[in-house]
Amino acid sequence: MTWYILGAGSLGCLWAARLARAGQPVRLLLRDRQRLDAYRACGGISLIEDGQESLYPIPAETADQSGQIQRLLLACKAYDAEAAAASVAARLAPGAELILLQNGLGSQQAVASHLPRARCLYASSTEGAFRAADFRVVFAGKGQTWVGDEQQGAAPGWLDELKSAGIPVGWNDDILERLWRKLAMNCAINPLTVLHQCRNGELAGHADEVAGLCDELGKLLHAGGYPQAAEQLHGEVQHVIAATAANYSSMYQDVAQSRRTEIAYLLGHACAEGDRLGLPLPRLHALHQRLRESLRQRGLPDA
Ligand code: NAP
């Protein structure tokens, strides 16, 4: 069974290279002819891992080809997910299975609602990769990817195929809780690093602000039905701030490189969920407004 990978960026290339290396059939889906030509000129995907670079000449095609797709990894940013999924919707076999790799929340549900005949599984990953150049990816941090089903279905048998390809995946019975926990951690740290223009560790000097956000995020998680995601949230945020003190957050790096952020699916989603629940979250809303204003001032999309 061929794995189709839509989105040949950091994580898409990382997954594609490992599947190809394990001898599993894999095809890349690129957005248009221009990207396909650029890919072919590179001769394949280059993965740099532990300082070693390897080239994987994985077959690729544009999304508008006609072959049926049974398994798809959707590996684009959250704000591109709906359009990217729509571009292959007609090719999906009945009962096709998708892994949605997007960070935050909201995009997964939007994609799933447009694909009622497909099985959309959500993923949450702590692996780290970045693009050194087009189709040339650095595997920067080992981690784990959790996959789960919002509809509470059983784990698919092919998880073992992924594991045997060296992709550390595990099944999570409550993937929404995991995604909410990660979203809350992100909301407590990343926006402040953009607003204070600082590394994670410098947030130790803004302890009251961090504590206030964690308090509201905990209330939101409880009200939303994810009390376990709220447990020890402030403690883990403080731990991450200390353990990654020298690092710049992913949102900080996106803004520094004038790249669009996934704010709408992170802090924006938290605020929208609070509104939906009728829960006043003044600190989170104020943070959201300040962040949006800061993005606008830099000429970046504020959603
Ligand atoms: P990325 O490097 O920006 O790659 C996204 C890719 O999607 C790009 O190659 C882009 O194509 C492609 N794409 C977008 N729309 C498309 C379409 N309609 N058709 C075909 N291709 C399309 O993103 P990423 O870092 O891999 O992140 C993907 C998701 O994983 C994000 O939600 C991110 O937050 C999450 N995540 C990433 C990491 C990490 O370390 N990178 C870790 C954990 C979670 P072009 O090249 O043509 O623009």
mmCIF file of N, CA, C and O and ligand atoms in Angstrom, residues 6-13 29-32 35 63 74-81 83-85 87 101-104 124-131 134-135 182 259 262, ligand 1:
data_model
loop_
_atom_site.group_PDB
_atom_site.id
_atom_site.type_symbol
_atom_site.label_atom_id
_atom_site.label_comp_id
_atom_site.label_asym_id
_atom_site.label_seq_id
_atom_site.Cartn_x
_atom_site.Cartn_y
_atom_site.Cartn_z
ATOM 1 N N LEU A 6 1.449 14.514 1.295
ATOM 2 C CA LEU A 6 1.050 15.824 0.757
ATOM 3 C C LEU A 6 1.675 16.906 1.629
ATOM 4 O O LEU A 6 1.304 17.058 2.793
ATOM 5 N N GLY A 7 2.644 17.607 1.049
ATOM 6 C CA GLY A 7 3.392 18.594 1.809
ATOM 7 C C GLY A 7 4.818 18.107 1.976
ATOM 8 O O GLY A 7 5.125 17.356 2.895
ATOM 9 N N ALA A 8 5.679 18.494 1.012
ATOM 10 C CA ALA A 8 7.074 18.033 1.064
ATOM 11 C C ALA A 8 7.937 19.079 1.760
ATOM 12 O O ALA A 8 8.934 19.570 1.223
ATOM 13 N N GLY A 9 7.530 19.429 2.988
ATOM 14 C CA GLY A 9 8.314 20.360 3.805
ATOM 15 C C GLY A 9 9.118 19.568 4.824
ATOM 16 O O GLY A 9 9.539 18.432 4.554
ATOM 17 N N SER A 10 9.301 20.151 6.006
ATOM 18 C CA SER A 10 10.195 19.553 7.008
ATOM 19 C C SER A 10 9.730 18.153 7.421
ATOM 20 O O SER A 10 10.454 17.166 7.248
ATOM 21 N N LEU A 11 8.523 18.064 7.973
ATOM 22 C CA LEU A 11 8.078 16.756 8.468
ATOM 23 C C LEU A 11 7.713 15.815 7.330
ATOM 24 O O LEU A 11 7.971 14.612 7.408
ATOM 25 N N GLY A 12 7.118 16.345 6.260
ATOM 26 C CA GLY A 12 6.758 15.494 5.122
ATOM 27 C C GLY A 12 7.985 14.800 4.556
ATOM 28 O O GLY A 12 7.973 13.589 4.289
ATOM 29 N N CYS A 13 9.070 15.549 4.372
ATOM 30 C CA CYS A 13 10.308 14.951 3.837
ATOM 31 C C CYS A 13 10.917 13.969 4.840
ATOM 32 O O CYS A 13 11.442 12.920 4.449
ATOM 33 N N LEU A 29 3.229 14.310 -3.099
ATOM 34 C CA LEU A 29 2.255 15.100 -3.852
ATOM 35 C C LEU A 29 2.646 16.567 -3.716
ATOM 36 O O LEU A 29 2.652 17.114 -2.604
ATOM 37 N N LEU A 30 2.981 17.171 -4.845
ATOM 38 C CA LEU A 30 3.411 18.573 -4.832
ATOM 39 C C LEU A 30 2.317 19.456 -5.415
ATOM 40 O O LEU A 30 1.468 18.986 -6.180
ATOM 41 N N ARG A 31 2.383 20.735 -5.032
ATOM 42 C CA ARG A 31 1.202 21.574 -5.302
ATOM 43 C C ARG A 31 1.000 21.877 -6.785
ATOM 44 O O ARG A 31 -0.121 22.033 -7.225
ATOM 45 N N ASP A 32 2.057 21.973 -7.556
ATOM 46 C CA ASP A 32 1.879 22.303 -8.978
ATOM 47 C C ASP A 32 3.109 21.873 -9.787
ATOM 48 O O ASP A 32 4.097 21.366 -9.245
ATOM 49 N N ARG A 35 6.554 23.319 -8.728
ATOM 50 C CA ARG A 35 7.193 22.668 -7.575
ATOM 51 C C ARG A 35 7.729 21.296 -7.969
ATOM 52 O O ARG A 35 8.762 20.846 -7.482
ATOM 53 N N ALA A 63 -0.701 17.079 -7.212
ATOM 54 C CA ALA A 63 -1.886 16.582 -6.512
ATOM 55 C C ALA A 63 -3.038 16.302 -7.480
ATOM 56 O O ALA A 63 -3.916 15.490 -7.182
ATOM 57 N N LEU A 74 -0.932 14.037 5.666
ATOM 58 C CA LEU A 74 -1.111 15.464 5.356
ATOM 59 C C LEU A 74 -0.089 16.234 6.190
ATOM 60 O O LEU A 74 -0.222 16.328 7.410
ATOM 61 N N ALA A 75 0.947 16.730 5.507
ATOM 62 C CA ALA A 75 2.103 17.270 6.242
ATOM 63 C C ALA A 75 2.334 18.748 5.930
ATOM 64 O O ALA A 75 3.471 19.196 5.864
ATOM 65 N N CYS A 76 1.232 19.497 5.768
ATOM 66 C CA CYS A 76 1.391 20.943 5.538
ATOM 67 C C CYS A 76 1.086 21.691 6.837
ATOM 68 O O CYS A 76 0.751 21.083 7.852
ATOM 69 N N LYS A 77 1.211 23.010 6.797
ATOM 70 C CA LYS A 77 0.882 23.823 7.967
ATOM 71 C C LYS A 77 -0.632 23.827 8.179
ATOM 72 O O LYS A 77 -1.412 23.602 7.233
ATOM 73 N N ALA A 78 -1.056 24.132 9.401
ATOM 74 C CA ALA A 78 -2.486 24.095 9.736
ATOM 75 C C ALA A 78 -3.300 25.000 8.806
ATOM 76 O O ALA A 78 -4.393 24.636 8.372
ATOM 77 N N TYR A 79 -2.743 26.192 8.476
ATOM 78 C CA TYR A 79 -3.522 27.134 7.655
ATOM 79 C C TYR A 79 -3.638 26.689 6.195
ATOM 80 O O TYR A 79 -4.444 27.240 5.455
ATOM 81 N N ASP A 80 -2.866 25.722 5.763
ATOM 82 C CA ASP A 80 -2.966 25.197 4.387
ATOM 83 C C ASP A 80 -3.746 23.881 4.329
ATOM 84 O O ASP A 80 -3.981 23.356 3.236
ATOM 85 N N ALA A 81 -4.103 23.328 5.484
ATOM 86 C CA ALA A 81 -4.589 21.940 5.523
ATOM 87 C C ALA A 81 -5.892 21.745 4.747
ATOM 88 O O ALA A 81 -6.021 20.780 3.990
ATOM 89 N N ALA A 83 -7.256 23.474 2.236
ATOM 90 C CA ALA A 83 -7.084 23.585 0.779
ATOM 91 C C ALA A 83 -6.275 22.405 0.245
ATOM 92 O O ALA A 83 -6.586 21.862 -0.823
ATOM 93 N N ALA A 84 -5.257 22.000 0.988
ATOM 94 C CA ALA A 84 -4.431 20.879 0.522
ATOM 95 C C ALA A 84 -5.256 19.595 0.482
ATOM 96 O O ALA A 84 -5.193 18.837 -0.485
ATOM 97 N N ALA A 85 -6.060 19.358 1.527
ATOM 98 C CA ALA A 85 -6.900 18.149 1.546
ATOM 99 C C ALA A 85 -7.912 18.198 0.407
ATOM 100 O O ALA A 85 -8.166 17.187 -0.252
ATOM 101 N N SER A 87 -7.544 19.489 -2.423
ATOM 102 C CA SER A 87 -6.894 19.284 -3.722
ATOM 103 C C SER A 87 -6.749 17.797 -4.067
ATOM 104 O O SER A 87 -6.514 17.454 -5.215
ATOM 105 N N LEU A 101 -1.001 15.837 10.411
ATOM 106 C CA LEU A 101 0.177 16.125 11.264
ATOM 107 C C LEU A 101 0.175 17.531 11.869
ATOM 108 O O LEU A 101 1.133 17.904 12.515
ATOM 109 N N GLN A 102 -0.889 18.281 11.622
ATOM 110 C CA GLN A 102 -0.872 19.713 11.963
ATOM 111 C C GLN A 102 -0.801 19.970 13.473
ATOM 112 O O GLN A 102 -1.415 19.265 14.270
ATOM 113 N N ASN A 103 -0.107 21.022 13.797
ATOM 114 C CA ASN A 103 -0.002 21.487 15.177
ATOM 115 C C ASN A 103 -1.283 22.232 15.543
ATOM 116 O O ASN A 103 -2.014 22.691 14.667
ATOM 117 N N GLY A 104 -1.535 22.385 16.842
ATOM 118 C CA GLY A 104 -2.709 23.130 17.279
ATOM 119 C C GLY A 104 -3.983 22.336 17.037
ATOM 120 O O GLY A 104 -3.956 21.116 16.860
ATOM 121 N N SER A 124 0.181 14.131 16.938
ATOM 122 C CA SER A 124 0.884 15.155 17.709
ATOM 123 C C SER A 124 2.334 14.703 17.813
ATOM 124 O O SER A 124 2.602 13.600 18.294
ATOM 125 N N SER A 125 3.236 15.532 17.324
ATOM 126 C CA SER A 125 4.630 15.083 17.219
ATOM 127 C C SER A 125 5.584 15.969 18.010
ATOM 128 O O SER A 125 5.451 17.190 18.023
ATOM 129 N N THR A 126 6.549 15.319 18.648
ATOM 130 C CA THR A 126 7.619 16.078 19.297
ATOM 131 C C THR A 126 8.919 15.937 18.511
ATOM 132 O O THR A 126 9.985 16.331 18.986
ATOM 133 N N GLU A 127 8.846 15.361 17.313
ATOM 134 C CA GLU A 127 10.048 15.305 16.480
ATOM 135 C C GLU A 127 10.339 16.717 15.965
ATOM 136 O O GLU A 127 9.430 17.536 15.840
ATOM 137 N N GLY A 128 11.582 16.982 15.634
ATOM 138 C CA GLY A 128 11.947 18.309 15.134
ATOM 139 C C GLY A 128 12.723 18.214 13.838
ATOM 140 O O GLY A 128 13.650 17.398 13.700
ATOM 141 N N ALA A 129 12.306 19.005 12.853
ATOM 142 C CA ALA A 129 13.023 19.044 11.571
ATOM 143 C C ALA A 129 12.857 20.433 10.982
ATOM 144 O O ALA A 129 11.880 21.126 11.271
ATOM 145 N N PHE A 130 13.831 20.838 10.192
ATOM 146 C CA PHE A 130 13.682 22.125 9.495
ATOM 147 C C PHE A 130 14.277 22.034 8.104
ATOM 148 O O PHE A 130 15.095 21.153 7.814
ATOM 149 N N ARG A 131 13.818 22.946 7.251
ATOM 150 C CA ARG A 131 14.260 22.941 5.861
ATOM 151 C C ARG A 131 15.527 23.780 5.722
ATOM 152 O O ARG A 131 15.502 24.983 5.982
ATOM 153 N N ASP A 134 14.960 24.003 -0.178
ATOM 154 C CA ASP A 134 13.834 23.242 -0.702
ATOM 155 C C ASP A 134 14.210 21.767 -0.815
ATOM 156 O O ASP A 134 15.268 21.429 -1.380
ATOM 157 N N PHE A 135 13.384 20.894 -0.293
ATOM 158 C CA PHE A 135 13.550 19.433 -0.390
ATOM 159 C C PHE A 135 14.852 18.942 0.263
ATOM 160 O O PHE A 135 15.335 17.854 -0.030
ATOM 161 N N LYS A 182 -0.620 20.180 24.429
ATOM 162 C CA LYS A 182 0.457 20.807 23.660
ATOM 163 C C LYS A 182 0.070 22.235 23.275
ATOM 164 O O LYS A 182 0.900 23.144 23.318
ATOM 165 N N ARG A 259 7.892 34.361 8.476
ATOM 166 C CA ARG A 259 6.993 33.297 8.019
ATOM 167 C C ARG A 259 5.666 33.414 8.759
ATOM 168 O O ARG A 259 5.628 33.821 9.929
ATOM 169 N N GLU A 262 1.098 29.867 13.008
ATOM 170 C CA GLU A 262 -0.135 29.082 13.097
ATOM 171 C C GLU A 262 -1.014 29.598 14.245
ATOM 172 O O GLU A 262 -1.784 28.848 14.838
HETATM 173 P P1 NAP B 1 6.768 23.158 6.320
HETATM 174 O O1 NAP B 1 8.221 22.827 6.416
HETATM 175 O O2 NAP B 1 6.377 24.574 6.094
HETATM 176 O O3 NAP B 1 6.162 22.253 5.149
HETATM 177 C C1 NAP B 1 4.846 22.367 4.724
HETATM 178 C C2 NAP B 1 4.795 21.911 3.296
HETATM 179 O O4 NAP B 1 3.437 21.837 2.874
HETATM 180 C C3 NAP B 1 5.512 22.846 2.311
HETATM 181 O O5 NAP B 1 6.447 22.084 1.582
HETATM 182 C C4 NAP B 1 4.384 23.335 1.411
HETATM 183 O O6 NAP B 1 4.720 23.449 0.058
HETATM 184 C C5 NAP B 1 3.413 22.185 1.502
HETATM 185 N N1 NAP B 1 2.051 22.545 1.092
HETATM 186 C C6 NAP B 1 1.213 23.488 1.583
HETATM 187 N N2 NAP B 1 0.066 23.506 0.897
HETATM 188 C C7 NAP B 1 0.178 22.558 -0.073
HETATM 189 C C8 NAP B 1 -0.678 22.099 -1.112
HETATM 190 N N3 NAP B 1 -1.888 22.639 -1.280
HETATM 191 N N4 NAP B 1 -0.230 21.119 -1.922
HETATM 192 C C9 NAP B 1 0.987 20.581 -1.771
HETATM 193 N N5 NAP B 1 1.860 20.969 -0.792
HETATM 194 C C10 NAP B 1 1.447 21.940 0.047
HETATM 195 O O7 NAP B 1 5.979 22.666 7.593
HETATM 196 P P2 NAP B 1 6.435 21.626 8.725
HETATM 197 O O8 NAP B 1 7.449 22.268 9.596
HETATM 198 O O9 NAP B 1 6.756 20.313 8.111
HETATM 199 O O10 NAP B 1 5.109 21.539 9.587
HETATM 200 C C11 NAP B 1 3.960 20.788 9.205
HETATM 201 C C12 NAP B 1 3.047 20.718 10.438
HETATM 202 O O11 NAP B 1 3.719 19.948 11.437
HETATM 203 C C13 NAP B 1 2.795 22.094 11.067
HETATM 204 O O12 NAP B 1 1.491 22.171 11.568
HETATM 205 C C14 NAP B 1 3.804 22.157 12.200
HETATM 206 O O13 NAP B 1 3.413 22.996 13.258
HETATM 207 C C15 NAP B 1 3.818 20.701 12.635
HETATM 208 N N6 NAP B 1 5.063 20.324 13.324
HETATM 209 C C16 NAP B 1 6.274 20.597 12.756
HETATM 210 C C17 NAP B 1 7.431 20.217 13.426
HETATM 211 C C18 NAP B 1 8.799 20.483 12.848
HETATM 212 O O14 NAP B 1 9.794 20.260 13.524
HETATM 213 N N7 NAP B 1 8.927 20.965 11.628
HETATM 214 C C19 NAP B 1 7.339 19.553 14.652
HETATM 215 C C20 NAP B 1 6.093 19.274 15.190
HETATM 216 C C21 NAP B 1 4.952 19.668 14.520
HETATM 217 P P3 NAP B 1 5.702 24.552 -0.543
HETATM 218 O O15 NAP B 1 7.071 24.054 -0.237
HETATM 219 O O16 NAP B 1 5.366 24.481 -1.986
HETATM 220 O O17 NAP B 1 5.355 25.836 0.138
#
